[in-house]
Short mmCIF file of C-alpha atoms and ligand atoms in Angstrom, two decimals:
data_model
loop_
_atom_site.label_atom_id
_atom_site.label_comp_id
_atom_site.label_asym_id
_atom_site.label_seq_id
_atom_site.Cartn_x
_atom_site.Cartn_y
_atom_site.Cartn_z
CA MET A 29 -49.99 -17.99 10.64
CA VAL A 30 -48.68 -21.39 9.59
CA GLU A 31 -48.49 -21.80 5.82
CA SER A 32 -50.72 -24.66 4.76
CA THR A 33 -48.32 -27.36 3.67
CA LYS A 34 -50.98 -30.02 3.43
CA PRO A 35 -49.50 -33.49 3.69
CA SER A 36 -50.71 -36.08 1.20
CA TYR A 37 -51.36 -38.59 3.97
CA SER A 38 -53.81 -38.66 6.81
CA GLY A 39 -54.56 -40.48 10.02
CA GLN A 40 -57.64 -41.35 12.00
CA ARG A 41 -56.67 -40.05 15.41
CA VAL A 42 -54.42 -37.26 14.28
CA ASP A 43 -55.86 -34.58 12.01
CA THR A 44 -53.07 -33.73 9.57
CA ASP A 45 -55.08 -30.81 8.16
CA ASP A 46 -55.26 -29.07 11.52
CA LYS A 47 -53.17 -25.90 11.88
CA TRP A 48 -51.91 -27.10 15.28
CA TYR A 49 -50.67 -30.27 13.60
CA GLN A 50 -48.70 -28.02 11.24
CA LEU A 51 -47.38 -25.95 14.12
CA PHE A 52 -46.33 -29.18 15.85
CA GLN A 53 -44.50 -30.24 12.68
CA LYS A 54 -42.75 -26.88 12.55
CA GLY A 55 -41.58 -27.45 16.10
CA VAL A 56 -40.30 -30.91 15.20
CA GLU A 57 -38.45 -29.43 12.25
CA LEU A 58 -37.14 -26.17 13.65
CA GLY A 59 -37.10 -26.57 17.41
CA THR A 60 -34.28 -29.08 17.37
CA TRP A 61 -31.31 -26.94 18.26
CA ASN A 62 -29.16 -28.61 20.85
CA VAL A 63 -27.96 -26.58 23.83
CA GLU A 64 -24.95 -28.79 24.51
CA LYS A 65 -23.89 -28.63 20.85
CA LEU A 66 -24.08 -24.87 21.00
CA PHE A 67 -21.83 -24.92 24.07
CA ASP A 68 -19.40 -27.19 22.18
CA GLU A 69 -19.43 -25.19 18.96
CA ILE A 70 -19.19 -21.66 20.33
CA GLY A 71 -17.75 -22.32 23.75
CA PHE A 72 -17.79 -20.11 26.85
CA LYS A 73 -14.39 -18.50 26.38
CA GLN A 74 -15.27 -15.24 24.61
CA ASP A 75 -18.31 -14.65 26.79
CA LYS A 76 -16.25 -15.22 29.94
CA GLU A 77 -13.56 -12.80 28.76
CA THR A 78 -16.10 -10.13 27.93
CA TRP A 79 -17.89 -10.66 31.23
CA GLU A 80 -14.67 -10.16 33.16
CA SER A 81 -13.94 -6.94 31.27
CA LEU A 82 -17.31 -5.34 32.07
CA GLU A 83 -17.87 -2.75 34.77
CA ASP A 84 -19.76 -3.79 37.91
CA ASP A 85 -22.87 -1.84 37.00
CA GLU A 86 -22.91 -3.34 33.49
CA ARG A 87 -22.66 -6.82 34.95
CA ALA A 88 -25.46 -6.09 37.37
CA GLN A 89 -27.74 -4.92 34.59
CA ILE A 90 -27.11 -8.01 32.44
CA ARG A 91 -27.43 -10.30 35.46
CA TYR A 92 -30.78 -8.76 36.44
CA LEU A 93 -32.11 -9.11 32.92
CA LEU A 94 -31.02 -12.73 32.60
CA SER A 95 -32.34 -13.54 36.08
CA GLY A 96 -35.80 -12.51 34.88
CA PHE A 97 -35.38 -14.92 31.98
CA LEU A 98 -34.02 -17.73 34.13
CA ASP A 99 -36.99 -17.61 36.48
CA GLY A 100 -39.44 -16.99 33.64
CA GLU A 101 -38.20 -19.96 31.59
CA THR A 102 -38.20 -22.25 34.61
CA GLU A 103 -41.75 -21.25 35.35
CA VAL A 104 -43.14 -21.56 31.82
CA ALA A 105 -41.40 -24.91 31.39
CA GLY A 106 -43.00 -26.26 34.55
CA ASP A 107 -46.49 -24.98 33.71
CA ALA A 108 -46.26 -26.16 30.10
CA ALA A 109 -45.36 -29.66 31.23
CA THR A 110 -48.28 -29.85 33.65
CA ASN A 111 -51.29 -27.55 33.75
CA LEU A 112 -51.07 -25.91 30.36
CA SER A 113 -50.76 -29.26 28.59
CA ARG A 114 -53.76 -30.55 30.50
CA ALA A 115 -55.81 -27.47 29.62
CA MET A 116 -55.05 -27.97 25.91
CA GLY A 117 -56.84 -31.32 26.09
CA ALA A 118 -60.10 -29.59 27.10
CA ASP A 119 -63.19 -30.66 25.15
CA CYS A 120 -64.15 -27.04 24.49
CA LEU A 121 -61.08 -26.63 22.25
CA GLU A 122 -61.06 -27.62 18.61
CA GLY A 123 -58.42 -30.13 17.58
CA ASN A 124 -57.46 -30.64 21.21
CA ARG A 125 -55.41 -33.71 20.32
CA GLN A 126 -53.24 -31.66 17.96
CA LYS A 127 -53.01 -28.89 20.54
CA GLU A 128 -51.70 -31.42 23.06
CA MET A 129 -49.18 -32.60 20.46
CA PHE A 130 -47.98 -29.03 20.00
CA MET A 131 -47.61 -28.65 23.76
CA THR A 132 -44.94 -31.37 23.77
CA MET A 133 -42.86 -29.18 21.43
CA LEU A 134 -43.52 -26.12 23.54
CA THR A 135 -42.54 -27.96 26.70
CA LEU A 136 -39.33 -29.30 25.17
CA THR A 137 -38.20 -25.88 24.02
CA GLU A 138 -38.98 -24.22 27.35
CA HIS A 139 -36.86 -26.80 29.13
CA LYS A 140 -34.05 -26.10 26.68
CA HIS A 141 -34.29 -22.37 27.38
CA THR A 142 -34.03 -23.10 31.10
CA GLN A 143 -31.12 -25.47 30.47
CA PHE A 144 -29.26 -22.82 28.48
CA LEU A 145 -29.79 -19.96 30.93
CA ASP A 146 -28.99 -21.92 34.06
CA ILE A 147 -25.74 -23.35 32.70
CA TYR A 148 -24.74 -20.11 30.97
CA MET A 149 -25.22 -17.99 34.08
CA ASN A 150 -23.39 -20.50 36.22
CA GLU A 151 -20.44 -20.88 33.84
CA VAL A 152 -19.99 -17.35 32.54
CA MET A 153 -21.15 -14.96 35.21
CA ASP A 154 -19.62 -14.64 38.62
CA ASP A 155 -21.07 -16.90 41.13
CA ARG A 156 -24.33 -15.68 42.62
CA ASP A 157 -26.36 -17.84 44.93
CA ASN A 158 -29.67 -18.73 43.26
CA TYR A 159 -30.89 -20.79 46.22
CA ALA A 160 -31.66 -23.50 43.69
CA GLU A 161 -32.06 -26.27 46.27
CA LEU A 162 -35.00 -24.39 47.85
CA ASP A 163 -36.92 -25.12 44.61
CA PRO A 164 -37.61 -22.23 42.23
CA ARG A 165 -40.96 -23.84 41.35
CA LYS A 166 -42.13 -23.25 44.88
CA GLY A 167 -41.46 -19.56 44.62
CA THR A 168 -37.79 -19.39 45.53
CA ARG A 169 -36.95 -17.18 42.62
CA VAL A 170 -33.68 -15.39 42.07
CA PRO A 171 -33.60 -12.69 44.79
CA ILE A 172 -33.66 -9.77 42.33
CA VAL A 173 -36.76 -11.17 40.59
CA GLN A 174 -38.57 -11.59 43.87
CA ALA A 175 -37.37 -8.27 45.28
CA THR A 176 -38.61 -6.24 42.31
CA GLY A 177 -42.01 -7.94 42.20
CA LEU A 178 -41.63 -9.47 38.75
CA GLY A 179 -42.17 -12.81 40.46
CA GLU A 180 -45.86 -11.88 40.85
CA VAL A 181 -46.45 -12.37 37.11
CA PHE A 182 -45.16 -15.92 37.39
CA GLU A 183 -47.21 -16.48 40.54
CA HIS A 184 -50.27 -15.39 38.59
CA GLN A 185 -49.31 -17.71 35.74
CA GLY A 186 -49.18 -20.66 38.10
CA LEU A 187 -52.62 -19.87 39.52
CA LEU A 188 -54.29 -19.25 36.17
CA THR A 189 -52.88 -22.32 34.43
CA ALA A 190 -53.80 -24.52 37.41
CA LYS A 191 -57.36 -23.22 37.34
CA ALA A 192 -57.67 -23.71 33.56
CA ALA A 193 -56.45 -27.30 33.90
CA GLN A 194 -58.93 -27.96 36.66
CA THR A 195 -62.08 -26.45 35.15
CA ASP A 196 -61.53 -26.84 31.37
CA ASP A 197 -63.62 -23.68 31.15
CA PRO A 198 -63.08 -21.53 28.02
CA VAL A 199 -62.93 -18.30 30.03
CA ASP A 200 -60.33 -19.77 32.43
CA ILE A 201 -58.34 -21.06 29.46
CA ALA A 202 -58.47 -17.57 27.90
CA ARG A 203 -57.12 -16.03 31.13
CA ALA A 204 -54.29 -18.54 31.37
CA ALA A 205 -53.35 -18.16 27.70
CA THR A 206 -53.41 -14.37 27.96
CA ASN A 207 -51.03 -14.35 30.91
CA TYR A 208 -48.77 -17.06 29.52
CA HIS A 209 -48.62 -16.42 25.77
CA LEU A 210 -49.37 -12.72 25.43
CA ASN A 211 -47.99 -11.19 28.60
CA VAL A 212 -45.07 -13.42 29.57
CA GLU A 213 -43.97 -14.65 26.14
CA GLY A 214 -45.40 -11.96 23.88
CA ILE A 215 -44.42 -8.91 25.89
CA LEU A 216 -41.91 -9.64 28.68
CA ALA A 217 -39.76 -12.12 26.75
CA ARG A 218 -39.86 -10.12 23.53
CA VAL A 219 -38.91 -6.86 25.22
CA GLY A 220 -36.06 -8.68 27.01
CA SER A 221 -34.86 -10.33 23.81
CA THR A 222 -34.76 -6.98 22.07
CA ALA A 223 -32.41 -5.71 24.79
CA ILE A 224 -30.21 -8.79 24.44
CA SER A 225 -30.08 -8.41 20.66
CA ARG A 226 -28.68 -4.90 21.20
CA LEU A 227 -25.94 -6.09 23.56
CA PRO A 228 -23.28 -6.68 20.87
CA GLU A 229 -23.01 -2.88 20.48
CA ARG A 230 -21.71 -2.81 24.07
CA ALA A 231 -20.59 -6.28 25.03
CA ASN A 232 -19.40 -9.13 22.84
CA LEU A 233 -21.22 -12.20 24.19
CA PRO A 234 -21.50 -14.49 21.15
CA LEU A 235 -22.80 -17.56 22.98
CA LEU A 236 -25.58 -15.57 24.60
CA ASN A 237 -26.50 -13.97 21.31
CA TYR A 238 -26.61 -17.15 19.32
CA ALA A 239 -28.76 -18.86 21.90
CA PHE A 240 -31.19 -15.95 21.99
CA LYS A 241 -31.66 -16.13 18.24
CA PHE A 242 -32.88 -19.70 18.69
CA ILE A 243 -34.89 -18.83 21.79
CA SER A 244 -36.67 -15.98 19.98
CA THR A 245 -37.57 -18.20 17.03
CA ASP A 246 -39.01 -20.80 19.42
CA GLU A 247 -40.98 -18.11 21.25
CA GLY A 248 -42.45 -16.93 17.94
CA ARG A 249 -44.17 -20.31 17.53
CA HIS A 250 -45.42 -20.27 21.12
CA ILE A 251 -46.93 -16.81 20.68
CA THR A 252 -48.57 -17.87 17.40
CA HIS A 253 -50.16 -20.77 19.26
CA GLY A 254 -51.45 -18.45 21.99
CA VAL A 255 -52.84 -15.86 19.60
CA GLU A 256 -54.59 -18.48 17.44
CA LEU A 257 -56.02 -20.14 20.53
CA LEU A 258 -57.45 -16.85 21.77
CA LYS A 259 -58.85 -16.06 18.31
CA GLU A 260 -60.69 -19.39 18.38
CA LEU A 261 -62.21 -18.61 21.78
CA LEU A 262 -63.17 -15.07 20.74
CA GLU A 263 -64.86 -16.32 17.57
CA LYS A 264 -67.01 -18.69 19.59
CA GLU A 265 -67.92 -15.91 21.99
CA GLN A 266 -68.90 -13.69 19.07
CA ALA A 267 -70.96 -16.53 17.60
CA GLY A 268 -73.04 -16.35 20.79
CA LYS A 269 -72.07 -19.68 22.36
CA PRO A 270 -73.05 -19.39 26.03
CA ALA A 271 -70.00 -21.11 27.58
CA TYR A 272 -67.66 -18.66 25.86
CA GLN A 273 -69.28 -15.47 27.04
CA GLY A 274 -66.79 -13.36 28.97
CA VAL A 275 -63.73 -14.40 26.98
CA GLU A 276 -62.85 -10.93 25.66
CA GLU A 277 -63.56 -9.18 28.94
CA ASN A 278 -61.24 -11.61 30.73
CA ILE A 279 -58.47 -11.30 28.15
CA VAL A 280 -58.52 -7.56 28.77
CA SER A 281 -58.71 -7.81 32.57
CA THR A 282 -55.81 -10.27 32.66
CA LEU A 283 -53.66 -7.71 30.87
CA TYR A 284 -54.56 -5.01 33.39
CA GLU A 285 -53.85 -7.37 36.29
CA ASP A 286 -50.39 -8.24 34.94
CA VAL A 287 -49.32 -4.82 33.72
CA PRO A 288 -48.00 -3.39 37.01
CA TYR A 289 -45.81 -6.42 37.60
CA MET A 290 -44.65 -6.51 34.00
CA ALA A 291 -43.58 -2.93 34.54
CA ASP A 292 -41.27 -4.30 37.24
CA PHE A 293 -39.25 -5.93 34.53
CA ALA A 294 -38.61 -2.45 33.18
CA TYR A 295 -36.69 -1.84 36.40
CA MET A 296 -33.71 -3.48 34.70
CA TYR A 297 -33.78 -0.68 32.13
CA THR A 298 -33.99 2.35 34.34
CA ASP A 299 -31.65 4.90 35.79
CA ALA A 300 -32.17 3.11 39.12
CA VAL A 301 -29.56 0.63 37.88
CA GLY A 302 -27.71 3.44 36.08
CA ASP A 303 -28.67 1.95 32.69
CA PRO A 304 -24.97 1.62 31.77
CA LEU A 305 -25.81 -0.46 28.70
CA ASP A 306 -28.21 2.18 27.46
CA PHE A 307 -31.26 -0.06 27.23
CA ASP A 308 -33.30 3.12 27.57
CA ILE A 309 -36.54 2.97 29.52
CA ASP A 310 -38.46 5.18 27.07
CA SER A 311 -37.85 3.02 24.03
CA THR A 312 -38.49 -0.07 26.18
CA LEU A 313 -41.91 1.21 27.22
CA MET A 314 -42.65 2.18 23.65
CA ARG A 315 -41.78 -1.33 22.47
CA GLY A 316 -44.03 -2.84 25.16
CA GLY A 317 -46.87 -0.50 24.18
CA ASN A 318 -46.52 -1.39 20.51
CA LEU A 319 -46.61 -5.09 21.31
CA ILE A 320 -49.78 -4.63 23.36
CA ASP A 321 -51.40 -2.65 20.59
CA GLY A 322 -50.38 -5.16 17.92
CA MET A 323 -51.48 -8.32 19.70
CA TYR A 324 -54.50 -7.17 21.69
CA ASN A 325 -56.01 -4.55 19.41
CA GLU A 326 -54.89 -5.24 15.86
CA THR A 327 -54.74 -9.03 15.90
CA LEU A 328 -57.41 -9.96 18.44
CA GLY A 329 -59.68 -6.96 17.92
CA CYS A 330 -59.85 -6.05 21.63
CA ASP A 331 -60.24 -2.47 22.64
CA ILE A 332 -57.35 -1.79 24.98
CA ASP A 333 -57.04 1.74 26.23
CA TYR A 334 -53.40 2.25 25.51
CA MET A 335 -53.19 5.38 27.66
CA GLN A 336 -54.59 3.57 30.68
CA VAL A 337 -51.95 0.88 30.28
CA MET A 338 -49.18 3.43 30.05
CA ASP A 339 -50.58 5.23 33.12
CA ASN A 340 -50.51 1.97 35.08
CA VAL A 341 -46.93 1.37 33.99
CA SER A 342 -45.76 4.84 34.88
CA ASP A 343 -47.50 4.71 38.29
CA ARG A 344 -45.68 1.49 39.01
CA TYR A 345 -42.44 2.89 37.68
CA ASN A 346 -42.71 5.89 40.01
CA GLU A 347 -43.37 3.51 42.88
CA ILE A 348 -40.40 1.26 42.21
CA SER A 349 -37.97 4.07 41.54
CA GLU A 350 -38.52 5.11 45.19
CA TRP A 351 -37.39 1.75 46.45
CA ASP A 352 -34.14 1.05 48.21
CA LEU A 353 -33.31 -1.99 46.13
CA GLU A 354 -30.25 -3.00 48.12
CA SER A 355 -32.22 -3.35 51.33
CA ARG A 356 -35.00 -5.23 49.53
CA LEU A 357 -32.44 -7.62 48.14
CA GLU A 358 -30.87 -8.10 51.55
CA GLU A 359 -34.29 -8.76 53.03
CA GLN A 360 -35.03 -11.36 50.37
CA GLU A 361 -31.69 -13.08 50.86
CA ARG A 362 -32.15 -13.10 54.63
CA HIS A 363 -35.52 -14.74 54.14
CA TYR A 364 -33.97 -17.43 51.92
CA GLN A 365 -31.16 -17.99 54.39
CA GLN A 366 -33.72 -18.54 57.11
CA LYS A 367 -35.50 -21.07 54.93
CA ARG A 368 -32.20 -22.79 54.56
CA GLY A 369 -31.79 -22.76 58.27
CA VAL A 370 -28.54 -20.84 58.19
CA ALA A 371 -28.04 -18.19 60.86
CA MET A 372 -27.17 -14.87 59.29
CA ASP A 373 -24.64 -12.61 60.87
CA GLY A 374 -25.53 -9.75 58.53
CA GLY A 375 -22.10 -9.65 56.92
CA ASP A 376 -22.82 -11.87 53.93
CA ASP A 377 -24.04 -10.74 50.54
FE1 FE2 B 15 -38.93 -19.81 26.58
FE1 FE2 B 16 -42.18 -19.86 25.25
#
């Protein structure tokens, strides 16, 4: 993982030999890109021009994809700042002080990702109501995210990280880290970033592309942290320590619990939205499958039945392709309008 650049100095409270210390330093060094500077240097102009030249269905597909990111980043930022940081201080974790230090870097970058996406979508894309004042952290996600069911993954994340922070139990920490670092960051965000990196073939959005290069590099460090954390817990389980028994089983079950809802993200890639940008559902599923195999089986040594995962995904895909998305969206928006206390006359969109 992190190359061992051993500093020549040491502390008493902070262990400078610890790999999380080195990951923290990497964050200090590399995670410093400035969203506002990026806006100043690249500007919104080209992205706005391109956006205006796109067809409606192309805009919808990009908007859906970025909406998943906007809600996802908001959610991971909030959990990183609170429950996940608390869980990293648990006594059962080695070098918990350095892990907490790393969490400050993780939290900072997640807030920057949220900052970028929120401002970018507001400035570049045509104005869609995100119901922001109803508080996305209380479940008022972008209507498309809630209507497709992707929101369930983030709901699960909130529950698992809260439990881990409360119990400091290694098995609960393993479940939270699996959902957060492997499923949300390691699979959902990476599959989404791959799609965004292919956008220049179809749509010239330089600001979006530059930002996603930084975002992906940041996410790489977060995933490294998650994988190393889970390796540590698995090693203790394998060494026979009683408190760690059940770690592997729960890593695996958390994947199976999240898979159907992660498949909802694939909705943005399907013929149901016309796939005008040619994201291609088959290669998307293949990419997701490879990521699962790489992280869960090759790196962590779990025994995930790849075929079972793909079956779960395709069952869910068949289910969602039957949906009438427009009416689901309308239903979601009506619900938000009611929360707002605004009487709907049915004519708004
Ligand atoms: Fe992020
Ligand atoms: Fe992240």
